[in-house]
Amino acid sequence: GQNIDQPTEMTATEGAIVQINCTYQTSGFNGLFWYQQHAGEAPTFLSYNVLDGLEEKGRFSSFLSRSKGYSYLLLKELQMKDSASYLCAVRRDAGKSTFGDGTTLTVKP
Amino acid sequence: DTGVSQNPRHKITKRGQNVTFRCDPISEHNRLYWYRQTLGQGPEFLTYFQNEAQLEKSRLLSDRFSAERPKGSFSTLEIQRTEQGDSAMYLCASSPARADGQTQYFGPGTRLLVL
């Protein structure tokens, strides 16, 4: 089976940096994804890691350590619009992806 | 708009009725996925198609649920004899069938409320 853990809630200040952690235990691994989801909307793709290391994309970066079953999403220069749920998802194969329950990030002025 | 589309966006039905949802994936995407999401939880995988073939089906998908993708393009998800526990957001996603085509692109979802 697959188990994905991420914090339920986080709060940060506008302009700051926040790191959202994700740990996973899976029976197979074919990549880890981070999605952003605003309330009432569908998830939108942020990043994808399949090899160990850091992937940077503008204000967002994602890190993966396969040996530790660990990933984090780093958000820099936080903006109010970054308030959303951030979902960590692990793909086992070409089909099924297992999602965590998401981390609700609140950005305060 | 060339993204994934889903219809209807909202559906309210009475317990025991049948409902059908439609998903139109991004046109060049071979793979299509259905997920269900309830409040405060992440999407739960339901089923997956590559072209018209249904390759995987979750144990969450009871006999009341059926999905089709008859021509390898749009897909339908039908729920028979709906129950209140079926109330959720039903999300469709698609991805291309190539080695680097790992990312799933989600549609806006169909929100189902069973009274």
mmCIF file of C-alpha atoms in Angstrom:
data_model
loop_
_atom_site.group_PDB
_atom_site.id
_atom_site.type_symbol
_atom_site.label_atom_id
_atom_site.label_comp_id
_atom_site.label_asym_id
_atom_site.label_seq_id
_atom_site.Cartn_x
_atom_site.Cartn_y
_atom_site.Cartn_z
ATOM 1 C CA GLY A 1 0.000 0.000 0.000
ATOM 2 C CA GLN A 2 0.937 3.669 0.012
ATOM 3 C CA ASN A 3 0.971 6.103 2.933
ATOM 4 C CA ILE A 4 1.610 9.813 2.524
ATOM 5 C CA ASP A 5 1.951 12.235 5.421
ATOM 6 C CA GLN A 6 1.993 16.015 5.338
ATOM 7 C CA PRO A 7 1.086 18.626 7.939
ATOM 8 C CA THR A 8 -2.563 19.587 8.036
ATOM 9 C CA GLU A 9 -2.105 23.332 8.367
ATOM 10 C CA MET A 10 0.624 25.953 8.182
ATOM 11 C CA THR A 11 0.643 29.722 8.553
ATOM 12 C CA ALA A 12 3.221 32.134 7.171
ATOM 13 C CA THR A 13 3.668 35.836 6.586
ATOM 14 C CA GLU A 14 3.524 37.602 3.249
ATOM 15 C CA GLY A 15 7.023 37.918 1.774
ATOM 16 C CA ALA A 16 8.427 35.074 3.854
ATOM 17 C CA ILE A 17 9.600 31.582 2.897
ATOM 18 C CA VAL A 18 7.697 28.427 3.861
ATOM 19 C CA GLN A 19 8.639 24.752 3.550
ATOM 20 C CA ILE A 20 5.935 22.089 3.352
ATOM 21 C CA ASN A 21 7.180 18.585 4.093
ATOM 22 C CA CYS A 22 5.883 15.284 2.769
ATOM 23 C CA THR A 23 6.933 11.802 3.797
ATOM 24 C CA TYR A 24 5.811 8.681 2.010
ATOM 25 C CA GLN A 25 5.919 4.910 2.257
ATOM 26 C CA THR A 26 5.073 3.203 -0.993
ATOM 27 C CA SER A 27 5.165 -0.211 -2.603
ATOM 28 C CA GLY A 28 6.453 1.360 -5.793
ATOM 29 C CA PHE A 29 7.710 4.750 -6.922
ATOM 30 C CA ASN A 30 7.545 6.470 -10.274
ATOM 31 C CA GLY A 31 7.671 10.122 -9.292
ATOM 32 C CA LEU A 32 6.418 12.621 -6.746
ATOM 33 C CA PHE A 33 4.180 15.546 -7.582
ATOM 34 C CA TRP A 34 3.107 18.708 -5.834
ATOM 35 C CA TYR A 35 -0.221 20.311 -6.669
ATOM 36 C CA GLN A 36 -1.852 23.539 -5.520
ATOM 37 C CA GLN A 37 -5.575 23.563 -4.877
ATOM 38 C CA HIS A 38 -7.632 26.624 -4.058
ATOM 39 C CA ALA A 39 -10.897 26.060 -2.224
ATOM 40 C CA GLY A 40 -13.584 24.704 -4.518
ATOM 41 C CA GLU A 41 -11.225 24.364 -7.467
ATOM 42 C CA ALA A 42 -9.328 21.508 -9.107
ATOM 43 C CA PRO A 43 -5.668 20.783 -8.306
ATOM 44 C CA THR A 44 -3.125 22.503 -10.540
ATOM 45 C CA PHE A 45 0.319 21.056 -11.206
ATOM 46 C CA LEU A 46 3.291 22.716 -9.493
ATOM 47 C CA SER A 47 6.259 20.359 -9.709
ATOM 48 C CA TYR A 48 7.476 16.846 -10.428
ATOM 49 C CA ASN A 49 10.507 15.016 -8.998
ATOM 50 C CA VAL A 50 11.622 11.551 -10.018
ATOM 51 C CA LEU A 51 15.342 11.822 -9.211
ATOM 52 C CA ASP A 52 16.899 12.959 -5.944
ATOM 53 C CA GLY A 53 17.596 16.639 -5.662
ATOM 54 C CA LEU A 54 16.075 20.049 -6.020
ATOM 55 C CA GLU A 55 13.863 21.236 -8.862
ATOM 56 C CA GLU A 56 13.425 25.004 -9.051
ATOM 57 C CA LYS A 57 10.645 26.791 -10.867
ATOM 58 C CA GLY A 58 10.358 30.485 -10.138
ATOM 59 C CA ARG A 59 9.198 31.064 -6.558
ATOM 60 C CA PHE A 60 8.559 27.353 -6.081
ATOM 61 C CA SER A 61 11.130 24.606 -5.512
ATOM 62 C CA SER A 62 10.669 20.945 -4.714
ATOM 63 C CA PHE A 63 13.159 18.519 -3.222
ATOM 64 C CA LEU A 64 13.189 14.742 -3.212
ATOM 65 C CA SER A 65 15.145 12.113 -1.297
ATOM 66 C CA ARG A 66 14.028 8.667 -2.418
ATOM 67 C CA SER A 67 16.128 6.835 0.175
ATOM 68 C CA LYS A 68 14.423 8.783 2.961
ATOM 69 C CA GLY A 69 10.962 8.777 1.415
ATOM 70 C CA TYR A 70 10.907 12.529 1.826
ATOM 71 C CA SER A 71 10.050 15.580 -0.196
ATOM 72 C CA TYR A 72 9.450 19.227 0.485
ATOM 73 C CA LEU A 73 7.911 22.121 -1.380
ATOM 74 C CA LEU A 74 9.563 25.480 -0.792
ATOM 75 C CA LEU A 75 7.637 28.661 -1.484
ATOM 76 C CA LYS A 76 9.572 31.921 -1.548
ATOM 77 C CA GLU A 77 8.395 35.537 -1.446
ATOM 78 C CA LEU A 78 4.974 34.465 -0.277
ATOM 79 C CA GLN A 79 1.978 36.285 -1.678
ATOM 80 C CA MET A 80 -1.568 36.374 -0.365
ATOM 81 C CA LYS A 81 -2.705 34.397 -3.413
ATOM 82 C CA ASP A 82 -0.496 31.502 -2.287
ATOM 83 C CA SER A 83 -3.062 30.739 0.418
ATOM 84 C CA ALA A 84 -4.302 27.328 -0.714
ATOM 85 C CA SER A 85 -4.026 23.619 -0.058
ATOM 86 C CA TYR A 86 -0.814 21.952 -1.248
ATOM 87 C CA LEU A 87 -1.079 18.301 -2.176
ATOM 88 C CA CYS A 88 1.792 15.830 -2.279
ATOM 89 C CA ALA A 89 1.165 12.851 -4.579
ATOM 90 C CA VAL A 90 3.213 9.750 -5.339
ATOM 91 C CA ARG A 91 2.835 7.877 -8.596
ATOM 92 C CA ARG A 92 3.373 4.137 -8.392
ATOM 93 C CA ASP A 93 3.180 3.466 -12.113
ATOM 94 C CA ALA A 94 1.594 4.921 -15.212
ATOM 95 C CA GLY A 95 -1.801 4.682 -13.621
ATOM 96 C CA LYS A 96 -2.553 5.320 -10.025
ATOM 97 C CA SER A 97 -1.303 8.306 -8.049
ATOM 98 C CA THR A 98 -1.854 8.416 -4.315
ATOM 99 C CA PHE A 99 -2.444 11.844 -2.801
ATOM 100 C CA GLY A 100 -1.836 13.102 0.692
ATOM 101 C CA ASP A 101 -4.660 14.950 2.409
ATOM 102 C CA GLY A 102 -3.025 18.290 1.687
ATOM 103 C CA THR A 103 -1.503 21.081 3.722
ATOM 104 C CA THR A 104 -3.658 24.185 4.070
ATOM 105 C CA LEU A 105 -1.375 27.201 3.908
ATOM 106 C CA THR A 106 -2.619 30.532 5.178
ATOM 107 C CA VAL A 107 -0.574 33.591 4.222
ATOM 108 C CA LYS A 108 -1.099 36.565 6.524
ATOM 109 C CA PRO A 109 -0.231 40.193 5.822
ATOM 110 C CA ASP B 1 -9.916 26.503 -23.974
ATOM 111 C CA THR B 2 -7.931 23.299 -24.536
ATOM 112 C CA GLY B 3 -7.911 22.041 -20.961
ATOM 113 C CA VAL B 4 -9.826 19.160 -19.413
ATOM 114 C CA SER B 5 -13.552 19.853 -19.231
ATOM 115 C CA GLN B 6 -16.200 18.200 -17.098
ATOM 116 C CA ASN B 7 -19.966 18.333 -17.163
ATOM 117 C CA PRO B 8 -22.050 19.052 -15.269
ATOM 118 C CA ARG B 9 -20.154 21.217 -12.794
ATOM 119 C CA HIS B 10 -22.738 20.627 -10.098
ATOM 120 C CA LYS B 11 -25.333 17.918 -9.597
ATOM 121 C CA ILE B 12 -27.931 17.566 -6.877
ATOM 122 C CA THR B 13 -29.856 14.321 -6.800
ATOM 123 C CA LYS B 14 -32.024 12.284 -4.488
ATOM 124 C CA ARG B 15 -30.824 9.097 -2.893
ATOM 125 C CA GLY B 16 -31.471 6.120 -5.133
ATOM 126 C CA GLN B 17 -31.251 8.007 -8.415
ATOM 127 C CA ASN B 18 -28.635 7.349 -11.085
ATOM 128 C CA VAL B 19 -26.222 10.056 -12.221
ATOM 129 C CA THR B 20 -23.744 10.287 -15.081
ATOM 130 C CA PHE B 21 -20.801 12.617 -15.420
ATOM 131 C CA ARG B 22 -18.779 13.391 -18.516
ATOM 132 C CA CYS B 23 -15.108 14.219 -18.937
ATOM 133 C CA ASP B 24 -13.431 15.535 -22.081
ATOM 134 C CA PRO B 25 -9.642 15.243 -21.760
ATOM 135 C CA ILE B 26 -6.998 17.325 -23.479
ATOM 136 C CA SER B 27 -7.244 16.152 -27.077
ATOM 137 C CA GLU B 28 -3.795 14.598 -27.505
ATOM 138 C CA HIS B 29 -3.829 12.827 -24.126
ATOM 139 C CA ASN B 30 -4.197 9.045 -24.205
ATOM 140 C CA ARG B 31 -4.577 8.527 -20.474
ATOM 141 C CA LEU B 32 -7.642 9.505 -18.474
ATOM 142 C CA TYR B 33 -8.188 9.224 -14.729
ATOM 143 C CA TRP B 34 -11.118 9.576 -12.385
ATOM 144 C CA TYR B 35 -10.700 10.637 -8.748
ATOM 145 C CA ARG B 36 -13.081 11.401 -5.915
ATOM 146 C CA GLN B 37 -12.365 14.087 -3.327
ATOM 147 C CA THR B 38 -14.188 14.869 -0.109
ATOM 148 C CA LEU B 39 -13.697 17.915 2.083
ATOM 149 C CA GLY B 40 -10.347 18.029 3.842
ATOM 150 C CA GLN B 41 -8.918 15.065 1.993
ATOM 151 C CA GLY B 42 -6.809 14.576 -1.075
ATOM 152 C CA PRO B 43 -8.161 13.060 -4.286
ATOM 153 C CA GLU B 44 -8.726 9.295 -4.127
ATOM 154 C CA PHE B 45 -8.006 7.278 -7.244
ATOM 155 C CA LEU B 46 -11.030 5.559 -8.776
ATOM 156 C CA THR B 47 -10.048 4.307 -12.227
ATOM 157 C CA TYR B 48 -7.740 4.845 -15.180
ATOM 158 C CA PHE B 49 -7.966 4.413 -18.950
ATOM 159 C CA GLN B 50 -5.351 4.241 -21.626
ATOM 160 C CA ASN B 51 -7.193 4.966 -24.848
ATOM 161 C CA GLU B 52 -10.436 2.974 -24.555
ATOM 162 C CA ALA B 53 -9.016 0.293 -22.242
ATOM 163 C CA GLN B 54 -9.806 0.509 -18.525
ATOM 164 C CA LEU B 55 -6.486 -0.614 -17.059
ATOM 165 C CA GLU B 56 -7.008 -0.188 -13.345
ATOM 166 C CA LYS B 57 -9.963 0.111 -11.015
ATOM 167 C CA SER B 58 -9.800 0.938 -7.325
ATOM 168 C CA ARG B 59 -11.453 -1.206 -4.700
ATOM 169 C CA LEU B 60 -13.264 2.022 -3.774
ATOM 170 C CA LEU B 61 -15.251 1.617 -6.974
ATOM 171 C CA SER B 62 -18.204 -0.481 -5.915
ATOM 172 C CA ASP B 63 -20.508 -2.306 -8.297
ATOM 173 C CA ARG B 64 -22.689 0.801 -8.387
ATOM 174 C CA PHE B 65 -19.926 2.708 -10.176
ATOM 175 C CA SER B 66 -19.030 2.198 -13.815
ATOM 176 C CA ALA B 67 -16.798 4.155 -16.146
ATOM 177 C CA GLU B 68 -16.430 4.006 -19.891
ATOM 178 C CA ARG B 69 -14.294 5.554 -22.562
ATOM 179 C CA PRO B 70 -15.814 4.023 -25.681
ATOM 180 C CA LYS B 71 -13.795 5.738 -28.385
ATOM 181 C CA GLY B 72 -10.712 6.611 -26.421
ATOM 182 C CA SER B 73 -11.706 10.256 -26.216
ATOM 183 C CA PHE B 74 -14.328 11.435 -23.689
ATOM 184 C CA SER B 75 -15.234 9.328 -20.676
ATOM 185 C CA THR B 76 -18.362 8.899 -18.579
ATOM 186 C CA LEU B 77 -18.672 7.933 -14.929
ATOM 187 C CA GLU B 78 -22.041 6.567 -13.849
ATOM 188 C CA ILE B 79 -23.200 6.048 -10.292
ATOM 189 C CA GLN B 80 -26.287 3.894 -9.878
ATOM 190 C CA ARG B 81 -28.603 3.996 -6.863
ATOM 191 C CA THR B 82 -26.761 6.940 -5.342
ATOM 192 C CA GLU B 83 -26.202 7.064 -1.597
ATOM 193 C CA GLN B 84 -25.522 10.063 0.619
ATOM 194 C CA GLY B 85 -21.940 8.860 1.042
ATOM 195 C CA ASP B 86 -21.399 9.393 -2.663
ATOM 196 C CA SER B 87 -21.535 13.153 -2.133
ATOM 197 C CA ALA B 88 -18.118 14.429 -3.186
ATOM 198 C CA MET B 89 -16.197 16.237 -5.893
ATOM 199 C CA TYR B 90 -15.502 13.938 -8.847
ATOM 200 C CA LEU B 91 -12.325 14.940 -10.643
ATOM 201 C CA CYS B 92 -11.135 13.870 -14.055
ATOM 202 C CA ALA B 93 -7.513 14.196 -15.169
ATOM 203 C CA SER B 94 -5.596 13.372 -18.323
ATOM 204 C CA SER B 95 -1.991 12.892 -19.328
ATOM 205 C CA PRO B 96 -0.097 12.007 -22.495
ATOM 206 C CA ALA B 97 1.158 8.436 -22.880
ATOM 207 C CA ARG B 98 4.840 9.092 -23.315
ATOM 208 C CA ALA B 99 7.850 8.565 -21.072
ATOM 209 C CA ASP B 100 7.914 12.144 -19.846
ATOM 210 C CA GLY B 101 4.159 12.461 -19.752
ATOM 211 C CA GLN B 102 3.802 11.965 -16.067
ATOM 212 C CA THR B 103 1.887 15.072 -15.156
ATOM 213 C CA GLN B 104 -1.861 14.764 -14.795
ATOM 214 C CA TYR B 105 -3.929 17.791 -15.706
ATOM 215 C CA PHE B 106 -7.175 18.079 -13.813
ATOM 216 C CA GLY B 107 -10.558 19.284 -14.946
ATOM 217 C CA PRO B 108 -12.715 21.601 -12.814
ATOM 218 C CA GLY B 109 -14.613 18.688 -11.285
ATOM 219 C CA THR B 110 -18.259 17.764 -10.841
ATOM 220 C CA ARG B 111 -19.600 18.416 -7.358
ATOM 221 C CA LEU B 112 -22.262 15.854 -6.439
ATOM 222 C CA LEU B 113 -24.711 16.282 -3.586
ATOM 223 C CA VAL B 114 -26.969 13.365 -2.758
ATOM 224 C CA LEU B 115 -29.954 14.324 -0.616
#
